[in-house]
mmCIF file of C-alpha atoms in Angstrom:
data_model
loop_
_atom_site.group_PDB
_atom_site.id
_atom_site.type_symbol
_atom_site.label_atom_id
_atom_site.label_comp_id
_atom_site.label_asym_id
_atom_site.label_seq_id
_atom_site.Cartn_x
_atom_site.Cartn_y
_atom_site.Cartn_z
ATOM 1 C CA LEU A 1079 -6.514 -11.844 -17.583
ATOM 2 C CA GLN A 1080 -5.093 -8.317 -17.827
ATOM 3 C CA ARG A 1081 -8.400 -6.932 -19.038
ATOM 4 C CA HIS A 1082 -10.405 -8.700 -16.360
ATOM 5 C CA TYR A 1083 -8.028 -7.716 -13.552
ATOM 6 C CA GLY A 1084 -7.673 -4.140 -14.769
ATOM 7 C CA GLY A 1085 -3.918 -4.234 -15.382
ATOM 8 C CA ASP A 1086 -0.835 -6.316 -14.764
ATOM 9 C CA LEU A 1087 -0.181 -8.418 -11.696
ATOM 10 C CA ARG A 1088 3.541 -8.281 -11.011
ATOM 11 C CA LEU A 1089 4.997 -10.272 -8.127
ATOM 12 C CA PRO A 1090 8.733 -10.542 -7.504
ATOM 13 C CA ALA A 1091 10.374 -13.945 -7.118
ATOM 14 C CA GLY A 1092 12.246 -14.364 -3.862
ATOM 15 C CA GLY A 1093 16.010 -14.122 -4.140
ATOM 16 C CA ARG A 1094 17.170 -16.070 -1.076
ATOM 17 C CA ALA A 1095 13.710 -16.945 0.274
ATOM 18 C CA PRO A 1096 10.171 -17.040 -1.154
ATOM 19 C CA PHE A 1097 8.204 -13.882 -1.782
ATOM 20 C CA VAL A 1098 5.218 -14.460 0.533
ATOM 21 C CA PHE A 1099 1.858 -12.834 -0.167
ATOM 22 C CA ALA A 1100 -1.461 -13.504 1.558
ATOM 23 C CA ASN A 1101 -5.062 -13.384 0.394
ATOM 24 C CA PHE A 1102 -8.008 -12.872 2.746
ATOM 25 C CA VAL A 1103 -11.574 -11.596 2.717
ATOM 26 C CA SER A 1104 -13.321 -9.868 5.603
ATOM 27 C CA SER A 1105 -16.508 -7.971 6.304
ATOM 28 C CA ALA A 1106 -16.365 -4.199 6.739
ATOM 29 C CA ASP A 1107 -16.283 -4.743 10.512
ATOM 30 C CA GLY A 1108 -13.317 -7.102 10.291
ATOM 31 C CA VAL A 1109 -14.954 -10.549 10.495
ATOM 32 C CA ALA A 1110 -13.166 -13.205 8.435
ATOM 33 C CA SER A 1111 -15.536 -16.113 9.105
ATOM 34 C CA TYR A 1112 -19.133 -16.557 10.230
ATOM 35 C CA GLN A 1113 -17.999 -19.746 11.996
ATOM 36 C CA LEU A 1114 -21.035 -21.643 10.747
ATOM 37 C CA PRO A 1115 -20.951 -25.409 10.122
ATOM 38 C CA ARG A 1116 -21.491 -24.924 6.390
ATOM 39 C CA GLY A 1117 -20.321 -21.343 6.114
ATOM 40 C CA ALA A 1118 -16.911 -21.092 7.745
ATOM 41 C CA GLY A 1119 -15.018 -20.135 4.592
ATOM 42 C CA GLY A 1120 -14.383 -16.696 3.187
ATOM 43 C CA GLY A 1121 -16.848 -17.239 0.348
ATOM 44 C CA THR A 1122 -19.708 -16.743 2.809
ATOM 45 C CA ILE A 1123 -18.300 -13.344 3.733
ATOM 46 C CA SER A 1124 -17.890 -12.196 0.115
ATOM 47 C CA GLY A 1125 -21.153 -13.786 -0.993
ATOM 48 C CA GLU A 1126 -19.096 -15.765 -3.547
ATOM 49 C CA ASP A 1127 -18.508 -12.512 -5.403
ATOM 50 C CA PRO A 1128 -17.074 -13.241 -8.901
ATOM 51 C CA GLY A 1129 -14.504 -10.448 -8.588
ATOM 52 C CA ASP A 1130 -13.164 -11.879 -5.354
ATOM 53 C CA ARG A 1131 -13.203 -15.428 -6.775
ATOM 54 C CA PHE A 1132 -11.370 -14.317 -9.921
ATOM 55 C CA THR A 1133 -8.705 -12.529 -7.866
ATOM 56 C CA MET A 1134 -8.226 -15.619 -5.708
ATOM 57 C CA GLY A 1135 -7.776 -17.748 -8.826
ATOM 58 C CA LEU A 1136 -5.389 -15.207 -10.334
ATOM 59 C CA LEU A 1137 -3.210 -15.191 -7.214
ATOM 60 C CA ARG A 1138 -3.150 -18.984 -7.189
ATOM 61 C CA ALA A 1139 -2.145 -18.931 -10.841
ATOM 62 C CA ALA A 1140 0.691 -16.526 -10.014
ATOM 63 C CA CYS A 1141 2.289 -18.626 -7.262
ATOM 64 C CA ASP A 1142 4.461 -21.713 -7.021
ATOM 65 C CA ALA A 1143 2.725 -22.944 -3.867
ATOM 66 C CA VAL A 1144 -0.388 -22.213 -1.808
ATOM 67 C CA MET A 1145 -0.099 -22.581 1.969
ATOM 68 C CA VAL A 1146 -3.097 -23.375 4.178
ATOM 69 C CA GLY A 1147 -3.472 -24.477 7.766
ATOM 70 C CA ALA A 1148 -5.389 -27.619 8.656
ATOM 71 C CA GLY A 1149 -8.354 -25.537 9.848
ATOM 72 C CA THR A 1150 -8.570 -23.750 6.499
ATOM 73 C CA LEU A 1151 -8.428 -27.094 4.687
ATOM 74 C CA ARG A 1152 -11.406 -28.286 6.744
ATOM 75 C CA ALA A 1153 -13.351 -25.021 6.376
ATOM 76 C CA ALA A 1154 -12.998 -25.130 2.577
ATOM 77 C CA GLY A 1155 -14.958 -28.403 2.482
ATOM 78 C CA ARG A 1156 -14.086 -31.913 1.360
ATOM 79 C CA GLN A 1157 -14.493 -31.116 -2.347
ATOM 80 C CA ALA A 1158 -12.185 -28.087 -2.398
ATOM 81 C CA LEU A 1159 -9.151 -28.064 -4.663
ATOM 82 C CA TRP A 1160 -6.350 -25.514 -4.901
ATOM 83 C CA HIS A 1161 -6.179 -25.397 -8.684
ATOM 84 C CA PRO A 1162 -6.667 -21.775 -9.885
ATOM 85 C CA GLY A 1163 -9.522 -22.828 -12.138
ATOM 86 C CA PHE A 1164 -11.418 -24.473 -9.281
ATOM 87 C CA THR A 1165 -11.874 -21.026 -7.782
ATOM 88 C CA TYR A 1166 -12.984 -19.335 -11.004
ATOM 89 C CA PRO A 1167 -13.783 -21.926 -13.735
ATOM 90 C CA PRO A 1168 -14.416 -19.439 -16.614
ATOM 91 C CA ALA A 1169 -10.748 -18.401 -16.521
ATOM 92 C CA ARG A 1170 -9.299 -21.891 -16.161
ATOM 93 C CA PRO A 1171 -7.947 -22.089 -19.760
ATOM 94 C CA ALA A 1172 -6.337 -18.659 -19.401
ATOM 95 C CA PHE A 1173 -4.874 -19.546 -16.009
ATOM 96 C CA ASN A 1174 -3.406 -22.735 -17.497
ATOM 97 C CA ARG A 1175 -1.890 -20.892 -20.475
ATOM 98 C CA TRP A 1176 -0.364 -18.236 -18.228
ATOM 99 C CA ARG A 1177 1.223 -20.827 -15.954
ATOM 100 C CA ALA A 1178 2.542 -22.791 -18.931
ATOM 101 C CA ALA A 1179 4.039 -19.636 -20.475
ATOM 102 C CA ALA A 1180 5.806 -18.936 -17.168
ATOM 103 C CA GLY A 1181 7.181 -22.486 -16.998
ATOM 104 C CA ARG A 1182 5.012 -23.450 -14.016
ATOM 105 C CA PRO A 1183 3.068 -26.729 -13.754
ATOM 106 C CA GLU A 1184 -0.704 -26.555 -14.073
ATOM 107 C CA TRP A 1185 -1.229 -27.303 -10.373
ATOM 108 C CA PRO A 1186 0.551 -25.186 -7.765
ATOM 109 C CA LEU A 1187 1.993 -27.129 -4.866
ATOM 110 C CA LEU A 1188 -0.375 -27.228 -1.876
ATOM 111 C CA ALA A 1189 1.506 -26.840 1.418
ATOM 112 C CA VAL A 1190 -0.679 -27.936 4.330
ATOM 113 C CA VAL A 1191 0.456 -26.980 7.833
ATOM 114 C CA SER A 1192 -0.698 -29.331 10.587
ATOM 115 C CA ARG A 1193 1.219 -29.798 13.809
ATOM 116 C CA SER A 1194 -1.072 -32.614 14.992
ATOM 117 C CA GLY A 1195 -1.451 -34.422 11.651
ATOM 118 C CA ASP A 1196 -5.225 -34.480 12.138
ATOM 119 C CA LEU A 1197 -6.242 -34.331 8.476
ATOM 120 C CA ASP A 1198 -9.079 -35.897 6.524
ATOM 121 C CA ALA A 1199 -7.332 -38.127 3.996
ATOM 122 C CA GLY A 1200 -10.599 -38.462 2.088
ATOM 123 C CA CYS A 1201 -10.737 -34.810 1.043
ATOM 124 C CA ALA A 1202 -10.427 -34.053 -2.660
ATOM 125 C CA ALA A 1203 -7.063 -32.300 -2.259
ATOM 126 C CA LEU A 1204 -5.551 -35.605 -1.106
ATOM 127 C CA GLN A 1205 -7.557 -37.843 -3.445
ATOM 128 C CA THR A 1206 -7.050 -36.083 -6.794
ATOM 129 C CA PRO A 1207 -4.104 -37.667 -8.652
ATOM 130 C CA ALA A 1208 -3.024 -34.390 -10.271
ATOM 131 C CA SER A 1209 -2.905 -32.578 -6.931
ATOM 132 C CA ARG A 1210 0.603 -32.021 -5.539
ATOM 133 C CA VAL A 1211 0.710 -31.753 -1.738
ATOM 134 C CA VAL A 1212 3.362 -31.409 0.941
ATOM 135 C CA ILE A 1213 2.249 -31.667 4.559
ATOM 136 C CA LEU A 1214 4.430 -29.768 7.016
ATOM 137 C CA THR A 1215 4.100 -31.281 10.461
ATOM 138 C CA SER A 1216 5.775 -32.333 13.694
ATOM 139 C CA ALA A 1217 7.299 -35.737 14.369
ATOM 140 C CA GLN A 1218 4.179 -36.677 16.311
ATOM 141 C CA GLY A 1219 1.970 -35.458 13.466
ATOM 142 C CA ALA A 1220 3.966 -37.448 10.892
ATOM 143 C CA GLU A 1221 3.407 -40.605 12.913
ATOM 144 C CA ARG A 1222 -0.322 -39.930 12.999
ATOM 145 C CA LEU A 1223 -0.454 -39.211 9.271
ATOM 146 C CA ARG A 1224 1.338 -42.336 8.096
ATOM 147 C CA PRO A 1225 -1.653 -44.748 8.297
ATOM 148 C CA ARG A 1226 -4.109 -42.071 7.156
ATOM 149 C CA LEU A 1227 -2.274 -41.404 3.901
ATOM 150 C CA ARG A 1228 -1.999 -45.000 2.708
ATOM 151 C CA ARG A 1229 -5.059 -44.534 0.503
ATOM 152 C CA ALA A 1230 -4.238 -41.024 -0.677
ATOM 153 C CA ARG A 1231 -4.255 -40.780 -4.489
ATOM 154 C CA ALA A 1232 -2.662 -37.354 -4.731
ATOM 155 C CA GLN A 1233 1.100 -36.813 -4.944
ATOM 156 C CA VAL A 1234 1.672 -36.353 -1.220
ATOM 157 C CA GLU A 1235 4.885 -35.851 0.745
ATOM 158 C CA VAL A 1236 5.156 -35.444 4.505
ATOM 159 C CA ARG A 1237 7.968 -33.314 5.892
ATOM 160 C CA THR A 1238 8.788 -33.064 9.593
ATOM 161 C CA VAL A 1239 9.832 -29.569 10.676
ATOM 162 C CA ALA A 1240 9.619 -29.923 14.486
ATOM 163 C CA PRO A 1241 10.321 -32.693 17.031
ATOM 164 C CA GLY A 1242 7.608 -34.328 19.111
ATOM 165 C CA GLY A 1243 4.363 -32.392 18.914
ATOM 166 C CA GLN A 1244 6.003 -28.986 19.082
ATOM 167 C CA ALA A 1245 5.033 -25.823 17.216
ATOM 168 C CA LEU A 1246 6.226 -25.520 13.629
ATOM 169 C CA PRO A 1247 8.818 -22.762 13.078
ATOM 170 C CA VAL A 1248 7.852 -20.360 10.298
ATOM 171 C CA ALA A 1249 11.437 -19.815 9.140
ATOM 172 C CA LYS A 1250 12.040 -23.559 8.837
ATOM 173 C CA MET A 1251 8.840 -24.132 6.835
ATOM 174 C CA VAL A 1252 9.628 -21.310 4.433
ATOM 175 C CA ARG A 1253 13.233 -22.483 3.984
ATOM 176 C CA LEU A 1254 12.111 -26.054 3.293
ATOM 177 C CA LEU A 1255 9.691 -24.907 0.583
ATOM 178 C CA PHE A 1256 12.401 -22.744 -1.003
ATOM 179 C CA ASP A 1257 15.240 -25.278 -0.896
ATOM 180 C CA GLY A 1258 13.299 -28.523 -1.212
ATOM 181 C CA PHE A 1259 10.517 -27.583 -3.638
ATOM 182 C CA GLY A 1260 11.816 -24.553 -5.527
ATOM 183 C CA VAL A 1261 9.056 -22.278 -4.237
ATOM 184 C CA ARG A 1262 9.822 -18.667 -5.162
ATOM 185 C CA ARG A 1263 6.331 -17.217 -4.768
ATOM 186 C CA LEU A 1264 4.267 -18.492 -1.838
ATOM 187 C CA LEU A 1265 0.568 -17.633 -1.500
ATOM 188 C CA HIS A 1266 -0.640 -17.737 2.119
ATOM 189 C CA GLU A 1267 -4.380 -18.408 2.478
ATOM 190 C CA GLY A 1268 -4.567 -18.697 6.259
ATOM 191 C CA GLY A 1269 -6.122 -19.282 8.559
ATOM 192 C CA PRO A 1270 -5.838 -16.365 10.972
ATOM 193 C CA THR A 1271 -3.574 -18.133 13.487
ATOM 194 C CA LEU A 1272 -1.058 -19.265 10.873
ATOM 195 C CA PHE A 1273 -1.217 -15.794 9.294
ATOM 196 C CA ALA A 1274 -0.423 -14.212 12.669
ATOM 197 C CA GLU A 1275 2.588 -16.500 13.069
ATOM 198 C CA PHE A 1276 3.958 -15.326 9.720
ATOM 199 C CA LEU A 1277 3.399 -11.690 10.693
ATOM 200 C CA ALA A 1278 5.147 -12.194 14.021
ATOM 201 C CA ALA A 1279 8.094 -13.812 12.224
ATOM 202 C CA GLY A 1280 8.334 -10.943 9.715
ATOM 203 C CA ALA A 1281 7.857 -13.464 6.903
ATOM 204 C CA LEU A 1282 5.057 -11.746 4.949
ATOM 205 C CA HIS A 1283 5.655 -9.287 2.113
ATOM 206 C CA GLU A 1284 2.213 -8.383 0.744
ATOM 207 C CA LEU A 1285 -1.458 -8.713 1.660
ATOM 208 C CA PHE A 1286 -4.376 -8.879 -0.768
ATOM 209 C CA LEU A 1287 -7.553 -8.134 1.188
ATOM 210 C CA THR A 1288 -11.122 -8.136 -0.110
ATOM 211 C CA VAL A 1289 -13.434 -6.051 2.082
ATOM 212 C CA ALA A 1290 -17.050 -7.120 1.633
ATOM 213 C CA PRO A 1291 -19.776 -4.456 1.941
ATOM 214 C CA ARG A 1292 -21.510 -6.075 4.886
ATOM 215 C CA LEU A 1293 -21.427 -6.024 8.692
ATOM 216 C CA ALA A 1294 -21.204 -9.487 10.250
ATOM 217 C CA GLY A 1295 -21.117 -8.580 13.942
ATOM 218 C CA ARG A 1296 -19.733 -10.554 16.857
ATOM 219 C CA SER A 1297 -21.181 -12.337 19.864
ATOM 220 C CA LEU A 1298 -19.499 -12.751 23.238
ATOM 221 C CA ALA A 1299 -20.845 -16.301 23.360
ATOM 222 C CA ALA A 1300 -19.525 -17.225 19.908
ATOM 223 C CA PRO A 1301 -16.702 -14.867 18.877
ATOM 224 C CA ARG A 1302 -15.835 -14.632 15.202
ATOM 225 C CA PRO A 1303 -12.220 -14.281 14.088
ATOM 226 C CA GLY A 1304 -10.633 -11.498 12.121
ATOM 227 C CA ILE A 1305 -7.811 -12.191 9.679
ATOM 228 C CA VAL A 1306 -5.264 -12.221 12.563
ATOM 229 C CA ALA A 1307 -5.673 -14.479 15.598
ATOM 230 C CA GLY A 1308 -3.447 -15.779 18.373
ATOM 231 C CA GLN A 1309 -1.143 -12.730 18.429
ATOM 232 C CA ALA A 1310 -1.758 -9.369 20.073
ATOM 233 C CA PHE A 1311 0.735 -6.850 18.753
ATOM 234 C CA SER A 1312 1.632 -3.766 20.753
ATOM 235 C CA PRO A 1313 1.475 -0.394 18.955
ATOM 236 C CA ALA A 1314 5.257 -0.401 18.682
ATOM 237 C CA ARG A 1315 5.435 -3.941 17.298
ATOM 238 C CA SER A 1316 2.389 -4.051 15.044
ATOM 239 C CA PRO A 1317 3.150 -4.630 11.355
ATOM 240 C CA ARG A 1318 2.189 -1.678 9.155
ATOM 241 C CA LEU A 1319 0.469 -1.778 5.768
ATOM 242 C CA ARG A 1320 1.401 0.471 2.840
ATOM 243 C CA PRO A 1321 -1.344 0.709 0.174
ATOM 244 C CA LEU A 1322 -0.321 -0.399 -3.319
ATOM 245 C CA SER A 1323 -3.617 -0.549 -5.215
ATOM 246 C CA VAL A 1324 -7.396 -0.384 -4.845
ATOM 247 C CA LYS A 1325 -9.878 -2.132 -7.118
ATOM 248 C CA SER A 1326 -13.603 -2.660 -6.799
ATOM 249 C CA HIS A 1327 -16.287 -5.060 -7.968
ATOM 250 C CA ALA A 1328 -19.978 -5.001 -7.059
ATOM 251 C CA GLY A 1329 -19.265 -3.021 -3.908
ATOM 252 C CA GLN A 1330 -16.355 -5.200 -2.833
ATOM 253 C CA LEU A 1331 -13.051 -3.407 -2.266
ATOM 254 C CA LEU A 1332 -10.022 -5.385 -3.426
ATOM 255 C CA LEU A 1333 -7.021 -3.939 -1.626
ATOM 256 C CA ARG A 1334 -3.349 -4.664 -2.088
ATOM 257 C CA TYR A 1335 -0.837 -3.733 0.609
ATOM 258 C CA ALA A 1336 2.878 -4.028 1.169
ATOM 259 C CA VAL A 1337 3.578 -5.329 4.674
ATOM 260 C CA VAL A 1338 6.132 -3.189 6.516
ATOM 261 C CA PRO A 1339 7.692 -4.930 9.537
ATOM 262 C CA ALA A 1340 7.376 -2.924 12.741
ATOM 263 C CA ALA A 1341 11.150 -2.492 13.025
ATOM 264 C CA SER A 1342 11.149 -0.690 9.683
ATOM 265 C CA GLY A 1343 8.572 1.892 10.760
ATOM 266 C CA ALA A 1344 5.540 2.906 8.772
ATOM 267 C CA GLY A 1345 7.583 3.677 5.666
ATOM 268 C CA LYS A 1346 6.949 6.419 3.180
ATOM 269 C CA PRO A 1347 3.455 6.979 1.776
ATOM 270 C CA SER A 1348 2.928 5.038 -1.428
ATOM 271 C CA SER A 1349 3.441 7.066 -4.581
ATOM 272 C CA ARG A 1350 1.505 4.501 -6.575
ATOM 273 C CA ARG A 1351 -2.193 5.269 -6.689
ATOM 274 C CA SER A 1352 -4.278 2.792 -8.599
ATOM 275 C CA SER A 1353 -8.042 2.557 -8.683
ATOM 276 C CA ALA A 1354 -9.714 0.290 -11.188
ATOM 277 C CA ALA A 1355 -12.975 -1.542 -11.672
ATOM 278 C CA LEU A 1356 -12.586 -5.285 -11.812
#
């Protein structure tokens, strides 16, 4: 894994809360999804690049839990699983050995965020017995989920983090994963609206961003999202990014940033300069 990644991947474990890091892919002009019926996921943007897929699997192997919104779960397709080896099968044995050596179970916990509870219980993530899933929802969403999950074969728990059908507080979700499930490293895989909520709450520590060497374009009739949606930060309140490393594979740029909350300022320029071929 070290040879393939071009060095170590070191992620701190949260002390009093999870260390939260996100992984996204976008085109060079900032499009995160083509919004096509069979091409809504990030793989269409990267062209299923092996370097991007390996990095996604590596980040999943490094975490205790992967968080996705309901929209991301749907966009990934019914057969998608959040096992590191599903993303990059050639490295599955190595991913499994690394997790075992670190004392982590083979499958990271999948934390699905859905205020409404409108989930497809027939998707593979909820029908694979080895899959471990917690659904974070509202009281209204939990009521909707109860009959849908009767036939789920995965290890599924539903946790209510908001009354009625109200919005789900970021701080409460993160605290529940830390206290209730022992999550110390949380990988955030979107989508853009949930990612924006974490940014607004100051709950994100690092961003891994693959920039694909293509221009996707946008249409006024059918706008395409970037990696942040639903929040419009002012210049004074926009989170800043401090570069940590740059890698490349087949023209793709694999960037790693520290996220600096707006209140902290832009921070000092990074003294760590890393450029490696993946």
